[in-house]
Short mmCIF file of C-alpha atoms in Angstrom, two decimals:
data_model
loop_
_atom_site.label_atom_id
_atom_site.label_comp_id
_atom_site.label_asym_id
_atom_site.label_seq_id
_atom_site.Cartn_x
_atom_site.Cartn_y
_atom_site.Cartn_z
CA VAL A 1 -0.09 0.24 0.15
CA GLN A 2 0.88 3.52 -0.71
CA ARG A 3 0.49 6.81 -1.14
CA ALA A 4 0.55 9.59 -4.16
CA ALA A 5 -0.39 13.05 -5.03
CA ALA A 6 -4.16 13.34 -5.45
CA PRO A 7 -4.20 13.42 -9.25
CA ASP A 8 -6.18 16.24 -11.31
CA GLY A 9 -6.13 19.01 -8.50
CA GLY A 10 -8.15 16.84 -6.23
CA VAL A 11 -8.17 16.86 -2.63
CA GLY A 12 -5.96 14.60 -0.10
CA HIS A 13 -4.12 11.99 -1.62
CA THR A 14 -4.70 8.74 -3.60
CA LEU A 15 -4.22 5.36 -2.19
CA GLN A 16 -2.90 2.60 -4.42
CA LEU A 17 -3.13 -0.77 -3.57
CA VAL A 18 -0.09 -2.83 -5.07
CA GLY A 19 -0.23 -6.65 -5.84
CA THR A 20 2.46 -8.78 -8.28
CA SER A 21 3.06 -12.24 -9.46
CA ALA A 22 3.08 -13.49 -5.85
CA THR A 23 -0.34 -11.49 -4.75
CA THR A 24 -2.26 -15.20 -4.59
CA SER A 25 -4.48 -14.21 -1.67
CA TRP A 26 -7.54 -11.41 -0.98
CA THR A 27 -5.43 -8.28 -0.88
CA MET A 28 -7.50 -5.93 0.65
CA LEU A 29 -8.59 -2.69 2.97
CA GLN A 30 -11.44 -1.81 5.25
CA GLN A 31 -12.61 0.70 6.89
CA ALA A 32 -15.57 0.62 9.27
CA LEU A 33 -17.72 3.78 9.24
CA PRO A 34 -17.98 5.19 12.70
CA ALA A 35 -21.92 4.82 13.49
CA ALA A 36 -24.29 2.00 13.02
CA HIS A 37 -26.82 2.53 10.69
CA SER A 38 -29.64 0.51 11.11
CA ASP A 39 -32.61 2.17 9.62
CA SER A 40 -30.78 4.24 7.42
CA SER A 41 -29.37 4.25 3.64
CA LEU A 42 -25.67 5.26 2.38
CA LEU A 43 -24.50 6.69 -0.65
CA LEU A 44 -21.25 5.61 -2.19
CA ARG A 45 -19.24 7.99 -4.34
CA VAL A 46 -16.11 7.00 -5.74
CA GLY A 47 -14.02 9.21 -8.01
CA ARG A 48 -11.41 7.45 -9.59
CA ALA A 49 -10.76 3.49 -9.13
CA GLN A 50 -8.33 3.02 -11.85
CA LEU A 51 -6.21 0.08 -12.89
CA ASP A 52 -2.30 0.38 -14.39
CA THR A 53 -2.33 -0.82 -17.89
CA ALA A 54 0.40 -3.51 -16.75
CA ALA A 55 -2.55 -5.08 -14.68
CA ALA A 56 -3.30 -8.60 -14.98
CA VAL A 57 -4.36 -11.97 -13.77
CA GLY A 58 -2.07 -14.34 -13.27
CA ALA A 59 -2.10 -17.91 -12.52
CA GLY A 60 -3.19 -18.67 -9.11
CA GLN A 61 -5.10 -14.98 -8.86
CA PHE A 62 -8.11 -14.02 -9.07
CA ALA A 63 -10.43 -10.90 -11.50
CA ASN A 64 -11.13 -8.33 -8.65
CA ALA A 65 -10.34 -4.75 -8.38
CA PHE A 66 -13.10 -2.57 -7.00
CA VAL A 67 -14.11 0.01 -3.78
CA GLU A 68 -16.83 -1.79 -2.18
CA LEU A 69 -19.40 -0.94 0.41
CA GLY A 70 -20.81 -3.40 2.89
CA CYS A 71 -21.87 -4.06 6.04
CA SER A 72 -21.80 -6.79 9.21
CA ALA A 73 -25.01 -7.58 10.38
CA GLY A 74 -24.50 -9.61 13.17
CA ALA A 75 -21.83 -12.42 11.95
CA GLU A 76 -23.16 -11.78 8.44
CA LEU A 77 -21.08 -9.87 6.51
CA ARG A 78 -23.33 -8.42 3.23
CA ALA A 79 -21.25 -6.27 0.33
CA PHE A 80 -24.10 -4.34 -1.30
CA ALA A 81 -22.03 -2.21 -3.77
CA SER A 82 -18.89 -2.29 -5.83
CA ALA A 83 -17.16 0.47 -7.69
CA SER A 84 -14.77 -1.63 -10.38
CA ALA A 85 -11.96 -0.51 -11.76
CA ALA A 86 -11.49 0.65 -15.07
CA THR A 87 -8.31 -1.25 -17.05
CA SER A 88 -7.94 1.66 -19.83
CA GLY A 89 -6.22 4.25 -17.45
CA SER A 90 -8.43 6.54 -17.68
CA GLN A 91 -12.26 5.36 -17.34
CA LEU A 92 -14.13 7.04 -14.66
CA VAL A 93 -16.27 5.40 -11.83
CA VAL A 94 -19.82 6.58 -11.14
CA VAL A 95 -22.17 6.14 -7.99
CA ARG A 96 -23.26 3.23 -6.36
CA ALA A 97 -25.78 2.89 -3.97
CA ALA A 98 -26.23 0.51 -1.29
CA GLN A 99 -29.38 0.44 0.91
CA LEU A 100 -28.34 -1.39 4.64
CA SER A 101 -31.81 -1.75 6.95
CA GLY A 102 -30.54 -3.93 9.68
CA CYS A 103 -27.55 -3.89 9.61
CA THR A 104 -25.16 -3.04 12.93
CA GLN A 105 -21.94 -2.11 11.47
CA ALA A 106 -20.93 -0.42 7.82
CA TYR A 107 -17.81 -0.51 5.81
CA VAL A 108 -15.68 0.46 2.88
CA ARG A 109 -13.29 -1.83 1.30
CA VAL A 110 -10.57 -1.67 -1.21
CA LEU A 111 -9.36 -5.08 -2.91
CA LEU A 112 -6.84 -5.95 -4.88
CA THR A 113 -6.28 -9.72 -6.10
CA HIS A 114 -4.52 -10.27 -8.97
CA THR A 115 -1.07 -8.02 -10.22
CA GLY A 116 -1.04 -4.27 -11.20
CA THR A 117 -1.57 -1.34 -8.91
CA LEU A 118 -5.00 0.48 -8.53
CA SER A 119 -5.46 3.67 -7.16
CA VAL A 120 -8.52 4.53 -5.48
CA SER A 121 -8.94 8.39 -4.43
CA ASP A 122 -12.24 10.93 -3.86
CA VAL A 123 -14.18 7.75 -1.72
CA CYS A 124 -16.97 9.90 0.02
CA VAL A 125 -19.85 7.62 1.99
CA GLN A 126 -22.57 9.88 2.74
CA ALA A 127 -26.31 9.51 4.14
CA GLN A 128 -28.07 9.13 0.83
CA PRO A 129 -29.42 12.08 -0.76
CA PRO A 130 -31.98 12.23 -3.22
CA SER A 131 -32.15 10.31 -6.47
CA ILE A 132 -32.22 14.08 -8.55
CA ASP A 133 -29.55 15.06 -6.12
CA VAL A 134 -27.79 11.90 -7.40
CA LEU A 135 -27.81 12.08 -11.05
CA ALA A 136 -27.46 16.04 -10.89
CA TRP A 137 -23.67 14.55 -9.22
CA VAL A 138 -23.13 12.08 -11.98
CA LEU A 139 -23.92 13.72 -15.02
CA LEU A 140 -22.23 17.39 -13.81
CA ARG A 141 -19.04 15.15 -13.09
CA TYR A 142 -19.44 12.32 -15.86
CA TYR A 143 -21.41 13.62 -18.19
CA SER A 144 -19.05 13.94 -21.74
CA TYR A 145 -20.70 16.07 -23.49
CA LEU A 146 -21.63 19.13 -21.24
CA ALA A 147 -19.15 21.33 -22.13
CA HIS A 148 -20.41 20.89 -25.66
CA LYS A 149 -23.99 21.17 -25.26
CA ARG A 150 -23.43 24.53 -23.28
CA ASP A 151 -20.80 25.60 -26.37
CA MET A 152 -24.01 24.36 -28.78
CA PHE A 153 -26.90 24.99 -26.80
CA GLY A 154 -26.74 27.32 -24.66
CA VAL A 155 -27.32 23.96 -21.71
CA ASP A 156 -26.57 25.42 -18.68
CA LEU A 157 -27.85 22.02 -16.99
CA GLY A 158 -26.57 23.01 -13.09
CA ALA A 159 -29.60 25.27 -13.32
CA VAL A 160 -31.93 22.89 -15.26
CA PHE A 161 -31.43 20.48 -12.39
CA ALA A 162 -31.91 23.34 -9.52
CA ALA A 163 -35.15 24.29 -11.64
CA ALA A 164 -36.69 20.51 -11.38
CA ARG A 165 -35.38 20.05 -8.20
CA ALA A 166 -37.87 20.12 -5.63
CA THR A 167 -40.40 18.76 -7.81
CA ALA A 168 -38.34 15.22 -8.40
CA VAL A 169 -37.62 15.64 -4.40
CA GLN A 170 -41.50 15.02 -4.02
CA HIS A 171 -41.10 12.21 -6.12
CA GLU A 172 -38.51 10.29 -4.65
CA SER A 173 -40.81 7.30 -3.61
CA ASP A 174 -42.10 7.07 -6.84
CA ALA A 175 -40.55 5.75 -9.32
CA ALA A 176 -42.55 6.22 -12.33
CA ALA A 177 -43.37 9.57 -11.36
CA LEU A 178 -39.45 10.78 -11.30
CA ALA A 179 -38.72 9.08 -14.48
CA THR A 180 -41.48 10.80 -16.08
CA THR A 181 -40.49 14.43 -14.78
CA LEU A 182 -36.67 13.66 -15.89
CA ARG A 183 -37.99 12.88 -19.42
CA ALA A 184 -40.17 16.02 -19.24
CA ASP A 185 -37.82 18.68 -17.29
CA VAL A 186 -34.49 17.57 -17.01
CA LEU A 187 -33.05 15.39 -20.08
CA PRO A 188 -34.57 16.98 -22.89
CA ALA A 189 -32.10 20.13 -22.75
CA LEU A 190 -29.12 17.84 -23.42
CA ARG A 191 -30.64 16.72 -26.92
CA ASP A 192 -28.89 13.13 -26.66
CA VAL A 193 -30.44 10.32 -28.34
CA HIS A 194 -28.32 8.20 -25.99
CA VAL A 195 -29.66 9.80 -23.13
CA THR A 196 -32.47 7.71 -22.14
CA VAL A 197 -34.74 6.80 -19.03
CA ALA A 198 -36.92 3.79 -16.77
CA ASP A 199 -38.93 3.41 -13.76
CA SER A 200 -37.18 0.48 -13.23
CA ALA A 201 -35.23 -2.25 -14.20
CA SER A 202 -38.02 -4.24 -15.52
CA SER A 203 -39.30 -1.61 -18.00
CA PRO A 204 -37.49 -0.52 -21.46
CA LEU A 205 -35.76 2.70 -21.34
CA LEU A 206 -36.64 5.77 -23.19
CA PRO A 207 -35.81 8.34 -25.19
CA THR A 208 -35.35 11.85 -23.90
CA ALA A 209 -33.92 13.71 -26.63
CA PRO A 210 -36.67 15.96 -28.95
CA ALA A 211 -37.30 14.97 -32.49
CA THR A 212 -35.27 16.66 -35.32
CA SER A 213 -36.76 19.56 -36.76
CA PRO A 214 -37.05 19.48 -39.32
CA THR A 215 -36.76 15.98 -40.57
CA PRO A 216 -33.32 15.60 -42.53
CA PRO A 217 -33.68 14.50 -45.65
CA SER A 218 -33.15 10.58 -46.32
CA ASN A 219 -31.63 8.50 -48.64
CA LEU A 220 -32.58 5.18 -47.26
CA PRO A 221 -33.36 2.58 -49.70
CA GLY A 222 -37.04 2.17 -50.94
CA SER A 223 -37.12 -1.81 -50.44
CA LEU A 224 -34.64 -4.69 -49.67
CA GLU A 225 -35.36 -5.84 -53.20
CA VAL A 226 -33.93 -2.65 -55.11
CA LEU A 227 -30.28 -3.58 -52.96
CA THR A 228 -31.12 -7.15 -53.91
CA ALA A 229 -32.18 -7.37 -56.72
CA PRO A 230 -29.56 -6.45 -59.13
CA LEU A 231 -26.66 -8.04 -57.89
CA ALA A 232 -25.09 -11.03 -58.90
CA HIS A 233 -23.17 -13.64 -56.77
CA PHE A 234 -25.73 -12.94 -54.12
CA ILE A 235 -24.98 -13.96 -50.66
CA GLU A 236 -26.54 -12.95 -47.14
CA GLN A 237 -25.82 -13.65 -43.54
CA GLY A 238 -27.39 -12.88 -39.85
CA ALA A 239 -24.08 -12.30 -38.02
CA GLY A 240 -23.31 -11.74 -34.17
CA ASP A 241 -20.97 -12.08 -31.71
CA GLY A 242 -22.99 -12.50 -28.41
CA GLN A 243 -23.55 -8.80 -27.69
CA GLY A 244 -25.08 -7.75 -30.85
CA ALA A 245 -26.14 -9.48 -34.38
CA ALA A 246 -26.12 -7.07 -37.65
CA ARG A 247 -27.56 -8.58 -41.22
CA LEU A 248 -24.85 -8.35 -44.20
CA LEU A 249 -25.20 -8.28 -48.19
CA ALA A 250 -22.43 -8.44 -50.78
CA GLY A 251 -22.68 -9.29 -54.52
CA VAL A 252 -21.64 -7.43 -57.52
CA ARG A 253 -22.88 -4.64 -59.12
CA THR A 254 -22.57 -3.49 -62.76
CA SER A 255 -22.81 0.04 -63.89
CA ALA A 256 -25.05 0.68 -67.14
CA ALA A 257 -23.22 3.60 -68.39
CA THR A 258 -19.63 1.39 -68.80
CA ALA A 259 -20.24 -2.32 -67.91
CA ARG A 260 -18.17 -2.05 -65.31
CA ARG A 261 -18.68 -4.14 -62.37
CA TYR A 262 -18.08 -3.40 -58.55
CA GLY A 263 -18.06 -5.49 -55.39
CA TYR A 264 -21.27 -4.02 -53.02
CA LEU A 265 -21.76 -4.53 -49.24
CA PHE A 266 -24.50 -3.95 -47.27
CA VAL A 267 -23.87 -2.92 -43.86
CA GLN A 268 -26.26 -3.12 -40.87
CA LEU A 269 -25.19 -3.97 -37.48
CA HIS A 270 -28.06 -4.66 -35.64
CA HIS A 271 -31.16 -6.57 -36.97
CA LYS A 272 -33.69 -6.86 -34.56
CA GLN A 273 -35.18 -10.12 -36.66
CA GLY A 274 -34.13 -13.44 -35.83
CA ALA A 275 -30.74 -14.98 -34.22
CA PRO A 276 -27.59 -14.41 -35.85
CA THR A 277 -26.88 -17.45 -37.67
CA THR A 278 -23.17 -17.32 -38.05
CA ALA A 279 -19.73 -15.58 -36.41
CA ALA A 280 -19.21 -11.91 -38.33
CA GLY A 281 -15.44 -13.64 -39.76
CA THR A 282 -17.45 -16.39 -41.34
CA PHE A 283 -19.32 -14.20 -43.60
CA ALA A 284 -15.98 -11.90 -44.32
CA THR A 285 -14.78 -15.40 -45.72
CA ALA A 286 -18.18 -15.64 -47.76
CA PHE A 287 -16.99 -12.12 -49.25
CA GLY A 288 -13.12 -12.68 -49.51
CA THR A 289 -14.08 -15.72 -51.38
CA LEU A 290 -17.07 -13.87 -53.33
CA VAL A 291 -14.33 -11.27 -54.83
CA ALA A 292 -11.47 -13.80 -54.87
CA GLU A 293 -13.71 -15.40 -57.58
CA GLN A 294 -14.69 -12.06 -59.50
CA ASP A 295 -11.13 -10.72 -59.48
CA ALA A 296 -10.83 -10.36 -63.06
CA SER A 297 -13.78 -8.06 -63.68
CA LEU A 298 -14.37 -6.09 -60.23
CA SER A 299 -13.21 -2.40 -60.22
CA GLY A 300 -13.71 -1.31 -56.33
CA PHE A 301 -16.40 -1.42 -53.90
CA ILE A 302 -19.35 -0.03 -52.44
CA VAL A 303 -20.03 -0.29 -48.83
CA ASP A 304 -23.45 0.86 -47.84
CA MET A 305 -23.70 2.45 -44.44
CA ARG A 306 -27.18 3.77 -44.96
CA VAL A 307 -29.05 1.71 -42.42
CA ASN A 308 -27.35 1.95 -39.02
CA VAL A 309 -28.89 2.74 -35.97
CA GLY A 310 -27.08 1.41 -33.60
CA GLY A 311 -25.27 -1.78 -33.03
CA ASN A 312 -22.34 -3.16 -32.18
CA GLU A 313 -19.51 -2.12 -34.51
CA ALA A 314 -17.18 -4.43 -34.11
CA LEU A 315 -19.30 -6.71 -36.32
CA ALA A 316 -17.91 -4.67 -38.82
CA ARG A 317 -14.20 -5.19 -38.00
CA PRO A 318 -13.76 -8.66 -39.91
CA LEU A 319 -14.48 -7.05 -43.21
CA ALA A 320 -13.00 -3.41 -43.02
CA ALA A 321 -9.84 -6.22 -42.23
CA LYS A 322 -9.98 -7.44 -46.01
CA LEU A 323 -9.76 -4.21 -47.35
CA ALA A 324 -7.03 -3.42 -45.56
CA SER A 325 -3.85 -2.35 -47.36
CA SER A 326 -0.96 -4.54 -47.46
CA ALA A 327 0.96 -1.54 -45.55
CA GLN A 328 -1.90 -1.32 -43.30
CA ARG A 329 -1.44 -5.36 -43.15
CA ALA A 330 2.37 -4.98 -42.08
CA ALA A 331 1.93 -2.70 -40.32
CA GLY A 332 -0.48 -4.68 -37.69
CA GLY A 333 -3.51 -3.05 -38.41
CA PHE A 334 -4.71 0.56 -38.54
CA VAL A 335 -6.53 3.38 -35.95
CA TYR A 336 -9.67 4.19 -37.02
CA ALA A 337 -11.25 6.06 -34.29
CA THR A 338 -10.67 8.10 -30.83
CA GLN A 339 -12.29 9.53 -27.92
CA ARG A 340 -11.48 11.04 -24.76
CA VAL A 341 -13.43 11.21 -21.91
CA ARG A 342 -14.18 13.76 -18.68
CA ALA A 343 -11.10 14.19 -16.62
CA SER A 344 -12.79 16.50 -13.42
CA ASP A 345 -15.13 18.23 -12.34
CA ASP A 346 -14.21 20.85 -14.84
CA PRO A 347 -16.29 20.40 -18.22
CA ASP A 348 -13.61 21.67 -20.37
CA ALA A 349 -10.51 19.29 -19.07
CA PHE A 350 -10.62 15.43 -20.84
CA VAL A 351 -8.38 12.64 -21.10
CA ASP A 352 -7.69 11.02 -24.22
CA THR A 353 -8.24 7.07 -24.24
CA PRO A 354 -6.53 4.34 -26.30
CA PRO A 355 -7.78 4.56 -29.66
CA ARG A 356 -10.14 1.91 -31.12
CA ARG A 357 -8.21 0.21 -34.17
CA ILE A 358 -8.79 -3.09 -36.44
CA ASP A 359 -6.27 -6.04 -35.96
CA VAL A 360 -4.95 -7.32 -39.35
CA ALA A 361 -3.25 -10.63 -38.88
CA ALA A 362 0.00 -11.22 -40.66
CA ASP A 363 -2.44 -14.38 -42.60
CA GLU A 364 -4.76 -12.39 -43.73
CA THR A 365 -5.75 -12.20 -47.71
CA LEU A 366 -6.56 -8.73 -48.57
CA LEU A 367 -8.92 -7.78 -51.28
CA GLY A 368 -8.26 -5.48 -54.26
CA ASP A 369 -5.37 -4.03 -52.27
CA GLY A 370 -5.94 0.03 -53.78
CA LYS A 371 -8.79 -0.31 -55.83
CA PRO A 372 -11.34 2.45 -54.93
CA VAL A 373 -14.15 2.27 -52.71
CA VAL A 374 -17.04 4.55 -51.95
CA VAL A 375 -18.83 4.98 -48.96
CA LEU A 376 -22.37 5.61 -48.87
CA THR A 377 -23.45 7.61 -45.50
CA GLY A 378 -26.71 9.20 -44.56
CA PHE A 379 -29.05 9.86 -41.21
CA ALA A 380 -29.34 6.86 -40.24
CA THR A 381 -25.83 5.90 -39.92
CA VAL A 382 -25.56 6.65 -36.01
CA SER A 383 -23.51 5.51 -32.91
CA SER A 384 -21.73 1.86 -33.63
CA GLY A 385 -22.92 2.68 -37.60
CA GLU A 386 -20.80 5.70 -37.42
CA GLY A 387 -17.66 3.86 -35.97
CA ALA A 388 -18.35 1.61 -38.69
CA THR A 389 -17.99 4.52 -41.08
CA ALA A 390 -14.67 5.84 -39.89
CA MET A 391 -13.41 2.07 -40.05
CA PHE A 392 -13.91 2.11 -43.99
CA ALA A 393 -12.64 6.07 -43.84
CA SER A 394 -9.20 4.75 -42.72
CA LEU A 395 -8.46 2.08 -45.72
CA ASN A 396 -5.60 3.21 -46.94
CA ARG A 397 -6.70 3.78 -50.55
CA THR A 398 -9.30 5.99 -52.19
CA VAL A 399 -12.24 6.32 -50.38
CA VAL A 400 -15.15 8.88 -50.83
CA LEU A 401 -17.78 8.83 -48.73
CA MET A 402 -21.09 10.00 -50.14
CA GLY A 403 -24.71 10.94 -49.26
CA ARG A 404 -25.60 12.92 -46.55
CA PRO A 405 -24.27 13.81 -43.52
CA THR A 406 -24.78 10.94 -40.21
CA ARG A 407 -27.26 11.81 -37.34
CA GLY A 408 -24.08 13.01 -34.99
CA ALA A 409 -24.39 10.11 -31.69
CA SER A 410 -21.75 8.62 -30.55
CA ALA A 411 -21.55 7.61 -26.47
CA ASN A 412 -19.86 4.53 -24.76
CA PRO A 413 -23.09 4.86 -22.90
CA THR A 414 -23.05 3.51 -19.09
CA LEU A 415 -26.34 2.44 -17.23
CA LEU A 416 -26.86 4.50 -13.56
CA THR A 417 -29.51 3.31 -10.84
CA LEU A 418 -30.71 5.97 -8.72
CA PRO A 419 -31.49 5.35 -4.99
CA ASN A 420 -35.30 5.31 -5.79
CA GLY A 421 -34.78 2.82 -8.69
CA VAL A 422 -34.65 4.78 -11.78
CA LEU A 423 -32.62 4.03 -14.65
CA VAL A 424 -30.57 6.56 -16.69
CA ARG A 425 -28.29 5.52 -19.30
CA TYR A 426 -25.75 8.70 -20.26
CA SER A 427 -22.79 9.03 -22.77
CA THR A 428 -19.56 8.84 -21.48
CA TRP A 429 -17.01 9.75 -23.48
CA VAL A 430 -16.56 12.52 -26.58
CA ALA A 431 -16.31 10.25 -30.32
CA MET A 432 -13.54 11.67 -33.14
CA PHE A 433 -13.75 11.47 -37.14
CA ARG A 434 -10.29 12.73 -38.03
CA GLY A 435 -9.48 14.41 -35.12
CA GLU A 436 -12.43 15.96 -34.67
CA PRO A 437 -15.60 15.33 -32.30
CA PHE A 438 -18.81 14.97 -34.36
CA GLU A 439 -21.74 14.89 -31.72
CA ASP A 440 -24.50 16.91 -33.54
CA VAL A 441 -23.03 17.43 -36.56
CA GLY A 442 -22.35 13.99 -37.99
CA ILE A 443 -19.42 12.62 -40.33
CA GLN A 444 -19.82 15.03 -43.15
CA PRO A 445 -19.17 13.36 -46.91
CA ASP A 446 -16.74 13.84 -48.87
CA VAL A 447 -19.89 14.00 -51.74
CA LEU A 448 -23.02 15.86 -50.76
CA LEU A 449 -26.21 13.95 -52.70
CA ASP A 450 -28.89 16.61 -52.76
CA ALA A 451 -32.13 16.45 -51.13
CA ASP A 452 -33.94 15.01 -53.88
CA THR A 453 -31.92 12.37 -54.96
CA VAL A 454 -34.67 9.48 -55.71
CA HIS A 455 -35.31 6.39 -53.91
CA ASN A 456 -38.05 4.15 -54.43
CA ALA A 457 -39.07 0.16 -54.57
CA THR A 458 -37.19 0.31 -57.58
CA TYR A 459 -34.43 2.69 -58.16
CA ASP A 460 -31.97 3.71 -55.83
CA GLY A 461 -30.17 6.86 -56.55
CA SER A 462 -27.52 6.78 -53.91
CA ILE A 463 -25.82 3.27 -54.92
CA GLU A 464 -26.10 4.80 -58.88
CA ARG A 465 -24.47 8.00 -57.95
CA ALA A 466 -21.83 5.93 -56.58
CA MET A 467 -21.00 3.58 -59.15
CA ALA A 468 -20.97 6.74 -61.38
CA HIS A 469 -18.37 8.53 -59.11
CA LEU A 470 -16.51 4.76 -59.81
CA ASP A 471 -17.22 5.38 -63.21
CA SER A 472 -15.09 8.76 -63.60
CA LEU A 473 -12.37 7.70 -61.85
CA THR A 474 -8.83 7.16 -63.86
CA ALA A 475 -8.56 4.03 -66.05
CA ASP A 476 -5.54 3.22 -63.93
CA ALA A 477 -7.25 3.24 -60.94
CA LEU A 478 -10.18 1.04 -62.04
CA ALA A 479 -7.95 -1.56 -63.65
CA PRO A 480 -9.37 -5.01 -62.35
CA MET A 481 -8.36 -6.22 -59.06
CA ALA A 482 -6.68 -8.55 -57.64
CA THR A 483 -6.73 -10.55 -54.35
CA THR A 484 -3.39 -10.07 -52.42
CA PRO A 485 -2.65 -13.28 -50.85
CA ALA A 486 -1.67 -12.95 -47.30
CA ASP A 487 1.63 -15.06 -48.50
CA SER A 488 2.76 -13.02 -51.45
CA GLY A 489 3.87 -9.49 -49.97
CA THR A 490 -30.23 -5.42 -43.44
CA PRO A 491 -31.27 -6.52 -41.10
CA SER A 492 -32.59 -5.66 -44.14
CA ALA A 493 -33.22 -2.22 -45.91
CA VAL A 494 -36.94 -3.05 -44.45
CA ASP A 495 -36.78 -2.66 -40.57
CA GLY A 496 -33.25 -1.09 -39.03
CA GLY A 497 -32.57 -0.11 -35.50
CA GLY A 498 -30.87 -1.59 -32.27
CA SER A 499 -29.26 -2.23 -29.45
CA GLY A 500 -25.82 -2.90 -28.56
CA GLY A 501 -22.66 -1.99 -28.61
CA ASP A 502 -21.63 1.63 -28.36
CA GLY A 503 -24.66 2.81 -28.81
CA GLY A 504 -28.07 3.32 -30.89
CA GLY A 505 -30.10 5.81 -32.74
CA ASP A 506 -32.72 8.08 -32.06
CA GLY A 507 -35.49 5.92 -33.92
CA ALA A 508 -34.07 7.30 -37.01
CA PRO A 509 -36.18 6.00 -39.48
CA SER A 510 -35.69 2.69 -41.82
CA ALA A 511 -36.64 1.77 -45.22
CA THR A 512 -40.30 1.69 -43.98
CA SER A 513 -40.54 0.51 -40.66
CA GLY A 514 -38.50 2.66 -38.37
CA GLY A 515 -35.80 1.51 -35.63
CA GLY A 516 -34.26 3.67 -33.27
CA GLY A 517 -31.79 2.01 -30.36
CA ASP A 518 -31.08 2.25 -27.33
CA SER A 519 -27.76 2.21 -26.87
CA ALA A 520 -25.15 0.03 -24.22
#
């Protein structure tokens, strides 16, 4: 155990609990609270509980690193709430509440049972305040877009909470009424599609962001058939990894103007109909086989990301790895997105977290190294859909983003349970594309399609424009592509929406029935 200066100008010191490879017992520090709590409740607030990046669980060790609030009731020890340490080196831990009814003595315990250094600071135990005060403390300290919403929309979140506090306190014993107050009077000010509320763990999370007005122009496909009917060598699969499901379509499209042939890939990162049928990597392999069989005639790719209102962006990584360049493979992969989190009570202070990247194995068979790609985007490209768009935009080849601006909503959201049982999900990171935040403004296309571009059940203007753009490139850029061997040097457009991964959308419509996601 050692002490260090408190980080980020904090008061007091940081407690550091150090484990080595010889740590095979349950190493902990425990401090009893000075009073009994028979009928009251307490709140454990942890400003920081963080593991160093070298932390590891070795032989004979246990994967535990947390701050815990508990109590004793006679001979019985009860552990009620714990704040788990982050492994990234910069994630912050939020509030956990604990009911201590019937207990004679409460305690705070810091636990580390494996190799590494657990740093803990700004730990506070207090009589449990009203739920509205807990939420205010969490959002004012940890909500990632606090400064952005202030600067873009003039939001003074502290003033918003103060104005609603009296009503919210009256609803402390009525979770449904408090949830209604938060949805009506507090959280809409943030205009954040990832901020959602439920009155209990068994109730659905409901949106708080006002509807976008005016409704942005849509470039969604008019039907699933308009995507699939023109495809030769068509393949389709559901995919999943236990944290989300996707529908993936691929095939070959032919330009009517030039007769050039292009690989077409439709990615929808969350499909609500049916269970996933295979791993995403299996589809990537099938896609690679399709392209390899057609390599003598293909001249580029169209990656369609227009129907992506949430989901798990990790499901797109095997596809992006297939389209990496030989240089990116030699480097072991490439970074496609960066993000940062709040560093202190100052809403303008941030710390960067490790960038998101695509790992490309040394034996990966690459497709069309250097050949051009058009990525189609639109307002229904949201959250994880925007993360996946960044993957394809980061390929080391000619890549053109085409369509309409994306929604501009990325969160890595977390779920907070308030003392009276209301749940609030909120954004924890500021996502960036090419080094710039894109919340509320979206990822801007390189080629902006007119709002009146035709999309109906038999004609898709976005795909036609993408093929025309590829047709217009130089002959050298459009030479038939070949696969690069490793040893040579939706859901469909008609349903939409979902949860999982970085996050979900705000109900941005799918082609015909609408979706929306609540993130995860």
